[in-house]
XYZ file of C-alpha atoms in Angstrom:
194
model
C -19.325 -7.146 -1.097
C -15.912 -8.339 0.100
C -14.247 -11.007 -2.053
C -12.998 -14.290 -0.601
C -9.476 -15.509 -1.285
C -10.799 -17.760 -4.076
C -12.700 -14.873 -5.670
C -9.592 -12.654 -5.428
C -7.649 -15.292 -7.350
C -10.420 -15.626 -9.957
C -10.384 -11.828 -10.378
C -6.619 -12.011 -10.966
C -7.029 -14.862 -13.466
C -9.658 -12.913 -15.437
C -7.809 -9.563 -15.363
C -10.303 -7.719 -13.148
C -7.487 -7.350 -10.595
C -3.792 -7.213 -11.418
C -1.130 -7.611 -8.737
C 2.427 -7.610 -10.078
C 4.369 -9.508 -8.908
C 1.627 -11.952 -7.980
C 1.566 -12.972 -4.303
C 2.506 -16.649 -3.997
C 1.858 -19.372 -3.042
C -1.847 -19.358 -3.805
C -2.517 -21.902 -1.057
C -0.392 -23.470 1.676
C 0.941 -26.881 0.655
C 1.673 -27.970 4.211
C 0.636 -26.912 7.715
C 2.484 -23.825 8.874
C 3.559 -22.622 5.408
C 3.205 -18.892 4.939
C 0.481 -18.130 2.397
C -0.341 -14.490 1.522
C -4.085 -15.201 1.114
C -6.251 -15.083 4.210
C -9.922 -15.966 3.851
C -10.869 -12.464 2.623
C -7.662 -10.569 1.775
C -4.231 -10.861 0.206
C -0.992 -9.663 1.777
C 1.129 -7.047 0.029
C 4.774 -6.481 0.884
C 6.860 -3.412 1.619
C 9.004 -2.024 -1.183
C 12.611 -0.954 -0.744
C 12.186 2.811 -0.159
C 11.130 4.874 2.830
C 10.536 8.622 2.410
C 9.713 11.413 4.846
C 9.752 15.193 5.198
C 13.203 16.525 6.040
C 13.664 17.452 9.691
C 13.483 21.106 10.802
C 11.788 22.522 7.706
C 10.831 26.159 8.197
C 7.486 25.902 6.427
C 3.837 25.084 6.843
C 2.110 22.481 4.723
C -0.454 24.250 2.533
C -1.915 21.922 -0.102
C -3.827 24.836 -1.670
C -0.514 25.844 -3.237
C -0.055 22.671 -5.280
C -0.220 18.931 -5.311
C 1.286 16.833 -2.554
C 4.021 15.390 -4.748
C 5.193 18.913 -5.709
C 5.467 19.849 -2.021
C 6.881 16.544 -0.804
C 9.471 15.901 -3.526
C 11.915 18.785 -2.890
C 11.333 18.707 0.879
C 11.790 14.997 1.496
C 14.479 12.407 2.133
C 14.366 8.911 0.647
C 16.205 5.912 2.103
C 16.701 2.632 0.303
C 16.245 -0.242 2.737
C 17.730 -3.727 2.505
C 17.615 -6.921 4.531
C 20.972 -5.901 6.010
C 19.964 -2.247 6.587
C 16.302 -1.932 7.541
C 14.731 1.383 8.510
C 14.152 1.932 12.233
C 10.802 3.703 12.618
C 10.942 5.598 15.895
C 7.860 6.050 18.112
C 5.689 8.965 16.994
C 7.286 9.224 13.543
C 5.488 9.211 10.180
C 7.179 7.938 7.023
C 5.858 6.983 3.609
C 6.534 3.578 2.138
C 5.162 1.822 -0.887
C 4.132 -1.673 -1.742
C 6.511 -3.817 -3.747
C 3.500 -4.801 -5.866
C 1.817 -2.703 -8.529
C -1.942 -3.032 -8.048
C -4.434 -2.331 -10.847
C -8.235 -2.308 -10.821
C -9.129 -1.998 -14.533
C -12.566 -0.563 -15.359
C -14.519 -2.282 -18.117
C -18.145 -1.975 -19.185
C -18.514 -5.737 -19.562
C -17.764 -6.751 -15.948
C -18.399 -5.488 -12.442
C -15.540 -3.205 -11.372
C -13.471 -3.874 -8.302
C -11.872 -1.555 -5.738
C -9.932 -2.219 -2.565
C -8.900 -1.143 0.901
C -5.517 -1.412 2.545
C -5.500 -2.503 6.163
C -2.754 -3.329 8.610
C -1.524 -6.737 9.683
C -2.389 -7.646 13.270
C 1.161 -8.658 14.221
C 2.475 -5.186 13.296
C -0.620 -3.439 14.686
C -0.047 -5.043 18.071
C 3.380 -3.405 18.099
C 1.808 0.001 17.353
C 2.280 0.261 13.574
C -0.366 1.986 11.464
C -0.096 1.440 7.695
C -2.588 4.119 6.718
C -3.715 7.168 8.560
C -7.085 7.924 6.953
C -6.553 6.870 3.328
C -7.179 3.119 2.938
C -9.145 3.266 -0.339
C -7.769 2.014 -3.649
C -10.314 3.195 -6.226
C -11.667 1.408 -9.288
C -9.463 2.368 -12.233
C -6.338 2.886 -10.090
C -3.003 1.445 -11.178
C 0.328 1.842 -9.376
C 2.160 1.029 -6.207
C 0.196 1.783 -3.054
C 1.607 4.405 -0.726
C 1.615 3.425 2.939
C 1.452 6.077 5.651
C 3.539 4.258 8.249
C 3.204 5.616 11.780
C 4.713 4.085 14.901
C 2.273 4.587 17.781
C 4.051 2.033 19.956
C 6.666 2.504 22.684
C 9.617 0.974 20.808
C 11.288 1.410 17.392
C 9.974 -0.912 14.660
C 12.370 -2.252 12.012
C 10.998 -2.029 8.461
C 12.433 -4.528 5.982
C 11.806 -4.790 2.247
C 9.450 -7.615 1.267
C 7.904 -7.792 4.753
C 4.162 -8.615 4.547
C 3.217 -5.146 5.781
C -0.461 -4.801 4.834
C -3.448 -6.638 3.435
C -5.567 -5.745 0.428
C -9.298 -6.270 0.837
C -11.096 -6.423 -2.516
C -14.708 -5.322 -3.004
C -17.167 -5.095 -5.888
C -18.306 -1.650 -7.029
C -22.033 -1.327 -7.724
C -22.570 0.281 -11.131
C -20.042 1.520 -13.675
C -18.208 4.630 -12.415
C -17.222 7.427 -14.779
C -13.498 7.800 -15.338
C -11.826 10.211 -12.913
C -8.161 9.167 -12.495
C -6.491 9.611 -9.128
C -3.794 12.250 -8.914
C -1.559 9.354 -7.889
C -2.376 7.206 -10.930
C 0.655 5.186 -12.081
C 2.747 6.316 -9.114
C 5.974 4.461 -8.517
C 7.294 6.375 -5.501
C 5.889 6.848 -2.017
C 5.658 10.588 -2.695
C 3.270 10.032 -5.582
C 5.558 10.537 -8.599
């Protein structure tokens, strides 16, 4: 079951969902004010790093030979972006970004666990931006920044700025208590998973 904006805020108040820093304001105080809570999701913002595989690598990607972060780390480039120097995502290019926020879905035996999905924002989607390729799930028990697989499928470059409301988190209840099986990206703080 998908949580409403009010239920998302209750989950944050009770510690079933942690988003740090917390998206604010919790409700618009006047018509037209930007509020990160839609009726059934909360906006997350882009962090200040963009990473991607270096150009012209003479290699094939073979994840049987190790974890993604071990392959990506030494073969990638990371750019810090600012309001004055955004990243220009060219058509057809894939880069990894991360959310500014750390998102945590603690698992406890006393309450129903929560999990989430990351989805794009329609204004960016209409320009051709995908924020995840096939990996929208944020599992129960996860804690860390959320990596975004940013792909420009549109005809024009898209400027990526830090703190832009780049995606929305949809929160859902998990039926039953899952056994602990941490993600390989648990506690990640970089787009590459480290």
